[in-house]
mmCIF file of C-alpha atoms and ligand atoms in Angstrom:
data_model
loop_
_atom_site.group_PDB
_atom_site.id
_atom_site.type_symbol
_atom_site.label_atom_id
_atom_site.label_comp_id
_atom_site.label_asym_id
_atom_site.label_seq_id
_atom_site.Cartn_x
_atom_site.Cartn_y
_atom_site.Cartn_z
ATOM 1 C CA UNK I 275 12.084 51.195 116.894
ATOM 2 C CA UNK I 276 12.120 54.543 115.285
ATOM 3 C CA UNK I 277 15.486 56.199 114.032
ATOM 4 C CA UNK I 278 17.144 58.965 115.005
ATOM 5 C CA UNK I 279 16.524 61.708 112.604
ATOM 6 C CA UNK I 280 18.905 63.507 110.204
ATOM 7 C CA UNK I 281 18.548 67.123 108.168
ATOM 8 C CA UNK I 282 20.716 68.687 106.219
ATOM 9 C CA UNK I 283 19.926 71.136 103.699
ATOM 10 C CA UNK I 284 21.747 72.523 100.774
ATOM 11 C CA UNK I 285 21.085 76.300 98.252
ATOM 12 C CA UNK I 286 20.416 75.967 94.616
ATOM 13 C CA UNK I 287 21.884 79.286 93.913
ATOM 14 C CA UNK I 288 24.558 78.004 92.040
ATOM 15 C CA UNK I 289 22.617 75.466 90.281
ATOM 16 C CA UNK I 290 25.423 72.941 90.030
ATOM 17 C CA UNK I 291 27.006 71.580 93.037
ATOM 18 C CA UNK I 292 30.651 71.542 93.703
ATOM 19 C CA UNK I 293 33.104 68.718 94.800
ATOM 20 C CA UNK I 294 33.477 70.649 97.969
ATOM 21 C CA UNK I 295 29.573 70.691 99.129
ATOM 22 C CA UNK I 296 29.576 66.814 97.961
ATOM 23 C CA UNK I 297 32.484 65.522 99.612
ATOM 24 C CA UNK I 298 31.999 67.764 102.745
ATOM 25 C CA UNK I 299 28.137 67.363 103.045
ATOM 26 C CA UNK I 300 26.300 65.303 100.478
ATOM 27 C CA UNK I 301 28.028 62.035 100.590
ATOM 28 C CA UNK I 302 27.119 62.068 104.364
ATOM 29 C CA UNK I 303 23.603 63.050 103.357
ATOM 30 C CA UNK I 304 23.300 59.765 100.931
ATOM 31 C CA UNK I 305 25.248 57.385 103.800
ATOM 32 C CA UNK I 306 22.850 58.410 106.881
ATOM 33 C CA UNK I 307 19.879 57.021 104.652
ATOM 34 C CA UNK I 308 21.020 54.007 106.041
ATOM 35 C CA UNK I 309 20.811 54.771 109.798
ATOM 36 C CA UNK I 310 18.283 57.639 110.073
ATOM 37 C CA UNK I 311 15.282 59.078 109.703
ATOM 38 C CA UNK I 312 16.036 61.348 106.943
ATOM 39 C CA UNK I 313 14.947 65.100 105.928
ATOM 40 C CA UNK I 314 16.413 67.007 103.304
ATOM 41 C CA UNK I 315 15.822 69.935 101.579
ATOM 42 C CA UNK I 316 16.708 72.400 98.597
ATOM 43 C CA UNK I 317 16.652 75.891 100.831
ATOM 44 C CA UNK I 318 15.246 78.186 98.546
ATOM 45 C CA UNK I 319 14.412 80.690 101.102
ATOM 46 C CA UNK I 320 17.909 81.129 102.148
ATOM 47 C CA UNK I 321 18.940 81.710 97.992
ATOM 48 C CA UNK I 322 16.759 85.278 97.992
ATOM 49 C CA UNK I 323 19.224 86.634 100.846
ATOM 50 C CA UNK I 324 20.897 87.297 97.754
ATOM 51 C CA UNK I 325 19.485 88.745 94.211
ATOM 52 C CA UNK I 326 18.029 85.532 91.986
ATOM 53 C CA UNK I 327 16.440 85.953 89.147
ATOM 54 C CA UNK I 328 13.015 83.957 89.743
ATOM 55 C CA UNK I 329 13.508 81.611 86.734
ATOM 56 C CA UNK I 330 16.920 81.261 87.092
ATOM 57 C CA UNK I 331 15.979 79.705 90.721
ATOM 58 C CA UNK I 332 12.694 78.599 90.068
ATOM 59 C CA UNK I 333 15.266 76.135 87.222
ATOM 60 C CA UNK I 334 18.139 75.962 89.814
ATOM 61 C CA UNK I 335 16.102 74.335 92.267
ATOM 62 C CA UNK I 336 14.872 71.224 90.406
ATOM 63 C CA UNK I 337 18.161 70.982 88.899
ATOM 64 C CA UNK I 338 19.425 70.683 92.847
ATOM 65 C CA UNK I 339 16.870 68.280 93.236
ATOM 66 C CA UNK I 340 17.810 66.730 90.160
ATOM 67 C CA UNK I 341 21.454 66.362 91.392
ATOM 68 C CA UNK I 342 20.562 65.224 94.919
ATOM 69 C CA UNK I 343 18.632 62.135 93.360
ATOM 70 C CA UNK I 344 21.072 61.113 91.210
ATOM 71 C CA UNK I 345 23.979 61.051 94.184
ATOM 72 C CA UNK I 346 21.376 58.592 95.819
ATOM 73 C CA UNK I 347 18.776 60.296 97.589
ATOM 74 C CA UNK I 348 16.563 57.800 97.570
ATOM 75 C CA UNK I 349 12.479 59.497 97.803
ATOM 76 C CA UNK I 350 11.146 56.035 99.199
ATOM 77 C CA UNK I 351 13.212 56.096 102.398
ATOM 78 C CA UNK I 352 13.750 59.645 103.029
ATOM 79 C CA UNK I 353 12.100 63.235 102.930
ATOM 80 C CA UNK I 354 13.464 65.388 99.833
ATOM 81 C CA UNK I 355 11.458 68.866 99.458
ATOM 82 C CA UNK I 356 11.861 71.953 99.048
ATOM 83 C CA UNK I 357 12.492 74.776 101.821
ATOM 84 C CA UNK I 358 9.360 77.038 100.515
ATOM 85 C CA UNK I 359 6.859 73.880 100.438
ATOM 86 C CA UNK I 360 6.843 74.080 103.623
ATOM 87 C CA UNK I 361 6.082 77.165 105.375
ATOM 88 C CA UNK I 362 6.789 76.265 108.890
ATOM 89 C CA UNK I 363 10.574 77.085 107.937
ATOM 90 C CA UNK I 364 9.378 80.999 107.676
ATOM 91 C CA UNK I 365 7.083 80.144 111.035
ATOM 92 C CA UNK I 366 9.341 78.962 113.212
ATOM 93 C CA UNK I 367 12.295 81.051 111.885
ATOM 94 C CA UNK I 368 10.561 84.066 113.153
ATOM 95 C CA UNK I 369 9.760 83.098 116.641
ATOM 96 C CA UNK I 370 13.720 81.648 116.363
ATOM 97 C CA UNK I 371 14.620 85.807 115.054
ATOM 98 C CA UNK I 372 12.977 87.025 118.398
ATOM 99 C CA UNK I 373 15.011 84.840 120.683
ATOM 100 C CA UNK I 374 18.463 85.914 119.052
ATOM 101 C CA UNK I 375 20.561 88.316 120.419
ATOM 102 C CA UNK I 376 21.418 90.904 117.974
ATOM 103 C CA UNK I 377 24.840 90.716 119.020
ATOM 104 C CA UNK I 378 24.819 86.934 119.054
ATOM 105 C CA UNK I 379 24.006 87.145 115.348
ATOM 106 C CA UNK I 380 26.667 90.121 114.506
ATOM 107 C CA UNK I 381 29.120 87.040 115.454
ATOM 108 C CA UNK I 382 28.493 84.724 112.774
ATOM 109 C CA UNK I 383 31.353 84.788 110.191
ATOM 110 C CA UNK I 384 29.737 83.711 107.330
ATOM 111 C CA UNK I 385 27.994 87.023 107.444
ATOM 112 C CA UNK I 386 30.964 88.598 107.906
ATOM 113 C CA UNK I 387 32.814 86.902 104.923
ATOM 114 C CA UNK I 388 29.351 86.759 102.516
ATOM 115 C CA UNK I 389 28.712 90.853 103.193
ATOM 116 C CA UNK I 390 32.269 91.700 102.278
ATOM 117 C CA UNK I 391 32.239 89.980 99.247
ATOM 118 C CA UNK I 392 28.820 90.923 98.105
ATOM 119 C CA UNK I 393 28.253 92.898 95.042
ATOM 120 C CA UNK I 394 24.755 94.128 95.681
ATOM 121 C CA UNK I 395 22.927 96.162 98.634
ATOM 122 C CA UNK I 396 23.277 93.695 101.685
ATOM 123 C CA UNK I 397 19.416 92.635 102.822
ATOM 124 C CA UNK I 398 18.759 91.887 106.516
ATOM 125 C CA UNK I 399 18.272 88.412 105.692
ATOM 126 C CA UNK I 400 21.701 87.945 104.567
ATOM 127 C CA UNK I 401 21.905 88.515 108.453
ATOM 128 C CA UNK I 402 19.565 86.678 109.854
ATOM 129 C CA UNK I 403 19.827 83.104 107.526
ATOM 130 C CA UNK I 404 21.560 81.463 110.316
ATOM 131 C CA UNK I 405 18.396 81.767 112.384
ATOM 132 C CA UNK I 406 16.106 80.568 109.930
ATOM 133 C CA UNK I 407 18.715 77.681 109.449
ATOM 134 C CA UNK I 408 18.876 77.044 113.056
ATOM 135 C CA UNK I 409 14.302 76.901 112.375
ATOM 136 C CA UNK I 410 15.182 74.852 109.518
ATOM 137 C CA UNK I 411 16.938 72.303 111.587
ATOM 138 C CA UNK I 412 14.635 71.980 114.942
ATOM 139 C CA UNK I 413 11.590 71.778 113.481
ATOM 140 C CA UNK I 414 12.510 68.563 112.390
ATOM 141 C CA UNK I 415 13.853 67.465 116.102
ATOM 142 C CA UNK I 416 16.686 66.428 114.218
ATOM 143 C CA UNK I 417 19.845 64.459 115.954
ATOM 144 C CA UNK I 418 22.576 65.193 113.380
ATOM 145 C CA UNK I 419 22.985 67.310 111.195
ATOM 146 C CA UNK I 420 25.492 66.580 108.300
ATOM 147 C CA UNK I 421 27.650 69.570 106.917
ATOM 148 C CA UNK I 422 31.011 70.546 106.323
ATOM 149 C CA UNK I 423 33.306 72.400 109.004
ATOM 150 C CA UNK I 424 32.220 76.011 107.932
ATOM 151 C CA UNK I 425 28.730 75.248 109.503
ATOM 152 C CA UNK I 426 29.849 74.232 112.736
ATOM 153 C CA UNK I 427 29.274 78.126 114.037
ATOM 154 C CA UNK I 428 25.862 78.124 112.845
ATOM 155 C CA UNK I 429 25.320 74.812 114.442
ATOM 156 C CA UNK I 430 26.233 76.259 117.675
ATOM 157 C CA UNK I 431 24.134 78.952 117.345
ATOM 158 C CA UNK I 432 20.924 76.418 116.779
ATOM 159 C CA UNK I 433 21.979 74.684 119.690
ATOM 160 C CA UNK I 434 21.845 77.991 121.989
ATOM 161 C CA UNK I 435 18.747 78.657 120.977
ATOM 162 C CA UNK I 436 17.171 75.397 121.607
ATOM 163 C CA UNK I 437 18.528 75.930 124.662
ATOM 164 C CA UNK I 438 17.339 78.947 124.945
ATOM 165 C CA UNK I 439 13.909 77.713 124.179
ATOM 166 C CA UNK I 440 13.730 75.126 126.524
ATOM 167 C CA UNK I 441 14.561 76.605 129.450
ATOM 168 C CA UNK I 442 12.349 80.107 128.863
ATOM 169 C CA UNK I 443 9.155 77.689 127.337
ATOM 170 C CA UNK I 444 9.982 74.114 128.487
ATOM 171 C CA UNK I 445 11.444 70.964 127.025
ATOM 172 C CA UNK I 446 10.150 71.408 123.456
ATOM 173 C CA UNK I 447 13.406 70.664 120.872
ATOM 174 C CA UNK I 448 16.149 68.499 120.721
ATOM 175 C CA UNK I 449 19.509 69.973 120.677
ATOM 176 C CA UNK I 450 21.151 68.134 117.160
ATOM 177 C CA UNK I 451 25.116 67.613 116.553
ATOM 178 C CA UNK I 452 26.699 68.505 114.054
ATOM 179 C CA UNK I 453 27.509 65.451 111.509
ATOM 180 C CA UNK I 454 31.256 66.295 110.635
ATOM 181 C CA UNK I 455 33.223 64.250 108.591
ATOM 182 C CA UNK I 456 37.019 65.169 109.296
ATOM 183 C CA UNK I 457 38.688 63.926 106.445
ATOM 184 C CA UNK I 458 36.461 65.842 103.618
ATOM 185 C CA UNK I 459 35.346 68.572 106.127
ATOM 186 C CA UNK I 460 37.270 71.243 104.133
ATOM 187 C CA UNK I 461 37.840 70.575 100.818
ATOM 188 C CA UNK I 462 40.188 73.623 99.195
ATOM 189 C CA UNK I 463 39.827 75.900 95.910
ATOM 190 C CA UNK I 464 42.134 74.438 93.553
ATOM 191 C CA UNK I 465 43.594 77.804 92.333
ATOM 192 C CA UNK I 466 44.159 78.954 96.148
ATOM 193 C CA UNK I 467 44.769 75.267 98.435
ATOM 194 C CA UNK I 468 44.294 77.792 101.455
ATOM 195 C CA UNK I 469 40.576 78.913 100.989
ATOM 196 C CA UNK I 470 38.059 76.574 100.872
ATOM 197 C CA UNK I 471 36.139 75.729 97.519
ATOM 198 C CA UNK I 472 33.479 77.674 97.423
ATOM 199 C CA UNK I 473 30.878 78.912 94.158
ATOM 200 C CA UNK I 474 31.685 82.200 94.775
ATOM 201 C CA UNK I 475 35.161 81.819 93.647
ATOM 202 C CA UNK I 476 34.743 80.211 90.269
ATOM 203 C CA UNK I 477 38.043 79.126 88.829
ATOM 204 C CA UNK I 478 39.232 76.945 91.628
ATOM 205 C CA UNK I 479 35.584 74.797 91.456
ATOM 206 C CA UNK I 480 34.987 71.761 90.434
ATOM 207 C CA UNK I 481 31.387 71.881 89.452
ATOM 208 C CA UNK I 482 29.495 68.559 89.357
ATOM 209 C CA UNK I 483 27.500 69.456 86.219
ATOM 210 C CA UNK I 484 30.580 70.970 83.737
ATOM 211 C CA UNK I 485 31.728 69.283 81.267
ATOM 212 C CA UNK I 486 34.355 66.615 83.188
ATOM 213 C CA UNK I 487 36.909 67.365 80.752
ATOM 214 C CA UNK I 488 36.676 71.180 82.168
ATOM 215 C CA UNK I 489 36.874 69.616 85.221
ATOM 216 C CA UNK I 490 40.256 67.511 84.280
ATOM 217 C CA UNK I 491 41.630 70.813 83.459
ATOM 218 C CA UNK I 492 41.322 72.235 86.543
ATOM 219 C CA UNK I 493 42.411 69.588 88.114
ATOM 220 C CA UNK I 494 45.715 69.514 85.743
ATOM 221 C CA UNK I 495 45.880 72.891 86.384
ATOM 222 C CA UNK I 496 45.563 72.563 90.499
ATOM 223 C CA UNK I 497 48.082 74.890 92.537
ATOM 224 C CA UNK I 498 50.847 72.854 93.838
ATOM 225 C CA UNK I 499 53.982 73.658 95.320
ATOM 226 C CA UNK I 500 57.699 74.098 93.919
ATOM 227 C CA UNK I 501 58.563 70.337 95.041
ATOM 228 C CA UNK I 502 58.374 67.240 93.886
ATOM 229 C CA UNK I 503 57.331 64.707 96.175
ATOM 230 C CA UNK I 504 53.836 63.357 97.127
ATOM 231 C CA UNK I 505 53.022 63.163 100.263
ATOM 232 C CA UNK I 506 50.413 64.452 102.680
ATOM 233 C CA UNK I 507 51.492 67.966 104.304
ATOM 234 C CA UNK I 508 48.401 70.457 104.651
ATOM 235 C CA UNK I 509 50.543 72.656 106.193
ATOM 236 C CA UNK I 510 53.777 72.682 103.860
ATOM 237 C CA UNK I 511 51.586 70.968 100.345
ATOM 238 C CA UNK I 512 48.234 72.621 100.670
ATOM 239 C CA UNK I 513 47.713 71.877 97.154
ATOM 240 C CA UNK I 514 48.883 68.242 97.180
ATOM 241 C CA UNK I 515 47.374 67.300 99.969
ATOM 242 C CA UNK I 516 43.935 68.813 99.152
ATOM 243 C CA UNK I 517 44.260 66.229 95.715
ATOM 244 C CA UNK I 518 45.224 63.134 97.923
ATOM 245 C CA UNK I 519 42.050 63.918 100.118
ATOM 246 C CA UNK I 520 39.740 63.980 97.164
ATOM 247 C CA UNK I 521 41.366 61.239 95.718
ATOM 248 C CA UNK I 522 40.878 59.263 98.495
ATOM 249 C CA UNK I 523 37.701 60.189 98.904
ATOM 250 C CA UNK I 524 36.179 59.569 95.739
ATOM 251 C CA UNK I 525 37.700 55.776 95.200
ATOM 252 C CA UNK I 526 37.632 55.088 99.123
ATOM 253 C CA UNK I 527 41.524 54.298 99.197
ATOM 254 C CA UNK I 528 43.853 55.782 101.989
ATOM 255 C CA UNK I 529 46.137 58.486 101.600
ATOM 256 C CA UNK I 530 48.891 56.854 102.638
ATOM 257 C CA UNK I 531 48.254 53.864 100.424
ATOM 258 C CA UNK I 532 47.515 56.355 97.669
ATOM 259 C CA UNK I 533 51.238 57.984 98.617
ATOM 260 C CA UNK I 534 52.769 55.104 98.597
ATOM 261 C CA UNK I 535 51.778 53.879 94.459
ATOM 262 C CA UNK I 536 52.836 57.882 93.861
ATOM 263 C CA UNK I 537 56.256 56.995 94.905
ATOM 264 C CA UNK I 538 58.567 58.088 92.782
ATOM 265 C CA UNK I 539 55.905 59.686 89.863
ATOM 266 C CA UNK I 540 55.371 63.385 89.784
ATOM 267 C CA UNK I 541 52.586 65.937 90.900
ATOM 268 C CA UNK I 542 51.537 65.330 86.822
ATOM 269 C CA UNK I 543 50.677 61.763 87.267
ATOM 270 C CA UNK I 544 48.517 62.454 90.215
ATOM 271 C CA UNK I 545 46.885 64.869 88.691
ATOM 272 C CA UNK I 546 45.653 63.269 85.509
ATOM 273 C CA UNK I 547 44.795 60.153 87.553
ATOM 274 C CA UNK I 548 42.546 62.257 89.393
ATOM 275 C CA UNK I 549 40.824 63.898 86.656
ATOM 276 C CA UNK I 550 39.744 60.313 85.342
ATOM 277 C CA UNK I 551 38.439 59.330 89.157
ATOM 278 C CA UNK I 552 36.723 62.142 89.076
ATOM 279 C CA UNK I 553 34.954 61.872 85.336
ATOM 280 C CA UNK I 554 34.281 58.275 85.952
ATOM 281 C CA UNK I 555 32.662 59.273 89.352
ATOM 282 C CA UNK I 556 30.505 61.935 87.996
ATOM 283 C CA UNK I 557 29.737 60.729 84.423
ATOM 284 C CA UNK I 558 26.752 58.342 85.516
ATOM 285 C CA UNK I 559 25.849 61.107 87.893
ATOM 286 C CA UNK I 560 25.007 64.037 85.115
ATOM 287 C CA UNK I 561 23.461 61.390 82.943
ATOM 288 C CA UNK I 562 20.744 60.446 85.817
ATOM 289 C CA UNK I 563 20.492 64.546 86.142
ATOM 290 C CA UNK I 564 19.604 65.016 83.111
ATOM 291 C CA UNK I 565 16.918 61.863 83.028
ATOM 292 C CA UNK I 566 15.426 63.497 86.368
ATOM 293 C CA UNK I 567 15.301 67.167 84.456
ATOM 294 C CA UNK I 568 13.487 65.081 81.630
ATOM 295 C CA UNK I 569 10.601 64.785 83.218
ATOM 296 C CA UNK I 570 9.704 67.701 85.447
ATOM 297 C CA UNK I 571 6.327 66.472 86.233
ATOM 298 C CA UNK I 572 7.422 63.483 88.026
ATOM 299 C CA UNK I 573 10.671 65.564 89.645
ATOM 300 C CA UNK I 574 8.059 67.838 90.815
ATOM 301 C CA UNK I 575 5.595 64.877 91.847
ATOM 302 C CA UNK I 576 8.292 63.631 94.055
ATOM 303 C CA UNK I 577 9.163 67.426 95.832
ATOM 304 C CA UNK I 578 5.964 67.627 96.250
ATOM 305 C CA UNK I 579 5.647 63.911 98.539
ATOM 306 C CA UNK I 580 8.889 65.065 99.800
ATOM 307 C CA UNK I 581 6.738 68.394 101.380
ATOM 308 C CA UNK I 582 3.804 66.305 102.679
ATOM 309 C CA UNK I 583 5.930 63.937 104.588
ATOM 310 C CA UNK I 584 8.188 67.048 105.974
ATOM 311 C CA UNK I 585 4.871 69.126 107.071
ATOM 312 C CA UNK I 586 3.911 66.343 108.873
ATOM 313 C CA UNK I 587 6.322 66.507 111.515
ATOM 314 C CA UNK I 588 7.106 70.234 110.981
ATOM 315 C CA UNK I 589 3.474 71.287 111.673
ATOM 316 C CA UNK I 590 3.531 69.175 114.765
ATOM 317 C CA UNK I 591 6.797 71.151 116.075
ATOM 318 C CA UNK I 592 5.278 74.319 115.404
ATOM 319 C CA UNK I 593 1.814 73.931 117.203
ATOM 320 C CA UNK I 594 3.678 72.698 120.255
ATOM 321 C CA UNK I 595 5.981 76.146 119.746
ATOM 322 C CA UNK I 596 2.978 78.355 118.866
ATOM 323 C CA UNK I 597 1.207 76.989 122.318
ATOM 324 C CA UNK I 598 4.284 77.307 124.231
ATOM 325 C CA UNK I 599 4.788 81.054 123.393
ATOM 326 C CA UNK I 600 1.539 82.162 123.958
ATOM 327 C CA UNK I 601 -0.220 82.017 120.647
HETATM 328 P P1 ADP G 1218 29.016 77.193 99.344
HETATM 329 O O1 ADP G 1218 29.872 77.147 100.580
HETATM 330 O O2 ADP G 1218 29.764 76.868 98.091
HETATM 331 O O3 ADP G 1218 28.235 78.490 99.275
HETATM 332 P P2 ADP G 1218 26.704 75.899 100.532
HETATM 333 O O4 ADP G 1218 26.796 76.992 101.528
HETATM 334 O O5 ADP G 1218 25.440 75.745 99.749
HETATM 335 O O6 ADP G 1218 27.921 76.038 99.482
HETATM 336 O O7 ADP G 1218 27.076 74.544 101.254
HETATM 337 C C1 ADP G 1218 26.319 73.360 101.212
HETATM 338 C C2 ADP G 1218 26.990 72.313 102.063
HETATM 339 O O8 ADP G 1218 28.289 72.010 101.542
HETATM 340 C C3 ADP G 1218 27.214 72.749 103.510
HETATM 341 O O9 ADP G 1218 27.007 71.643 104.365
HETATM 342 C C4 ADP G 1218 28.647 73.152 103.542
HETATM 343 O O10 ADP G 1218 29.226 73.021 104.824
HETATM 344 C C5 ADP G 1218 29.263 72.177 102.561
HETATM 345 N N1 ADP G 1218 30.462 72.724 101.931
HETATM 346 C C6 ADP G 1218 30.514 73.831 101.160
HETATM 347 N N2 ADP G 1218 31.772 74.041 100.725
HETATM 348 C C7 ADP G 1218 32.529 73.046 101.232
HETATM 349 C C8 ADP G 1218 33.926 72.715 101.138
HETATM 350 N N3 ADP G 1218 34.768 73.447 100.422
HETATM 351 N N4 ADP G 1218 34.360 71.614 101.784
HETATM 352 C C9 ADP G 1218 33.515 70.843 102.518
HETATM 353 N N5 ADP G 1218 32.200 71.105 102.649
HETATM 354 C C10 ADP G 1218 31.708 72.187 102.018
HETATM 355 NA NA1 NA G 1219 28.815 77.181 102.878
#
């Protein structure tokens, strides 16, 4: 019986990940090895929407690759590669570009919230990643797709145009769901418990390759409220709430049975018990990163079986595409 596929992909921009792209998206990524068919892949194409520095990324992507092994990507049971290996992505994300509505894609808020902030000249691509995302994700006929809550729009927009492919060309792609885990869906900045952590705002990030005692800082150092008492409130303890979620995340005990032993101890204890969680979770983790980055030739071995398995299916999709539209 063959499994229902899964693919999920994740930039190497920043080079380390954050607790926010691990709880949200990664963690699912490692759990669905179990149950799917899976495909996953460091998307180097959508980094150069922005300016990289070609070492920088050319470094930045193994050391993605690096990190996604050592959370438990596991090369024997699923597809790891890289985005650029496999040039279907750039194919099919064309012939995805001429189906979009330009106004369709003027709707996407990420662009809208990425463009604002940018420092540099904004590139077309900047505009048009969702649609090579949406390429990224159907040429794998993929059933779920695990991310966190701000991808949900883009997801939507993959499944129009599937749609929209369908009915102009015929049945050719599967329309995937979106794989969202509500608890960790939305993990906030630390410095602002209303924004969501994100790379591009540094001091509220907990990175997954600092130096944990950095990261018990921040975490000592987490926005709270004027109050005292523990308990789960997103709307009223923003910041409290956002540690109880992580927290229970990361040792896989409930909130409320995490509220309950804070009875009584102060928004201090909490935090310096979840600065150690969090080093003893990610100790092991950096020192299997930095075994993978010791040997580049084998990392690279491994992208590189990841790609041939990926083109596989990929090419498959995109001859059936290529035929459809009259190539
Ligand atoms: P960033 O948002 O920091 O730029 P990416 O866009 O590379 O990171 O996101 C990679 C994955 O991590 C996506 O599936 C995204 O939905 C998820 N993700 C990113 N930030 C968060 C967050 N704060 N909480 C939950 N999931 C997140
Ligand atoms: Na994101």
């Amino acid at each position: 019986v063959s499994r229902p596929r899964v693919l999920s992909g994740i930039q190497p921009t920043a080079g380390s990940f954050h607790l926010g792209n691990y709880l949200g998206a990664l963690r699912q990524w490692v759990a669905l090895q179990d149950t799917h068919e899976a495909f996953y892949c460091v998307v180097d194409l959508h980094a150069i929407t922005v300016e990289q520095d070609p070492k920088v990324l050319r470094a930045n992507t193994r050391v993605s690759a690096a990190q996604l092994l050592a959370l438990g990507i596991d090369p024997e049971r699923s597809a790891l590669f890289v985005q650029s290996h496999v040039p279907e992505h750039a194919q099919l994300g064309w012939v995805m570009q001429c189906l979009t509505g330009f106004g369709e894609a003027s709707r996407m808020t990420q662009f809208k919230d990425k463009s604002a902030r940018a420092e540099s000249a904004i590139g077309v691509g900047l505009f048009t990643y969702p649609i090579l995302q949406a390429a990224d994700i159907l040429l794998y006929q993929a059933h779920h797709v695990p991310v966190g809550e701000d991808q949900r729009q883009h997801l939507e927009l993959t499944r129009d145009l599937a749609q929209r492919f369908n009915s102009r060309f015929g049945k050719t792609f599967r329309l995937p769901e979106p794989h969202i885990v509500k608890d960790t869906a939305k993990i906030f900045d630390l410095q602002d418990p209303t924004s969501k952590m994100s790379k591009s705002v540094p001091a509220g990030v907990v990175e997954l390759l600092e130096d944990p005692k950095r990261s018990a800082k921040k975490i000592r150092s987490a926005v709270t409220d004027t109050g005292r008492e523990i308990v789960y409130d997103p709307e009223n303890k923003a910041g409290v709430s956002n540690l109880l979620v992580i927290y229970s995340a990361l040792t896989g005990r409930s909130v409320d049975e995490l509220v309950a032993d804070y009875d009584g101890k102060g928004y201090g204890d909490l935090k310096k018990d979840l600065g150690e969680v969090f080093t003893e979770f990610v100790t092991p983790v950096q020192a299997k990163v930095a075994e993978y980055l010791a040997d580049p030739a084998e990392l690279d071995k491994v992208l590189a079986r990841g790609s041939e398995r990926a083109r596989e299916v990929a090419s498959r999709t995109l001859a059936r595409v290529y035929e459809k539209v009259g190539f």
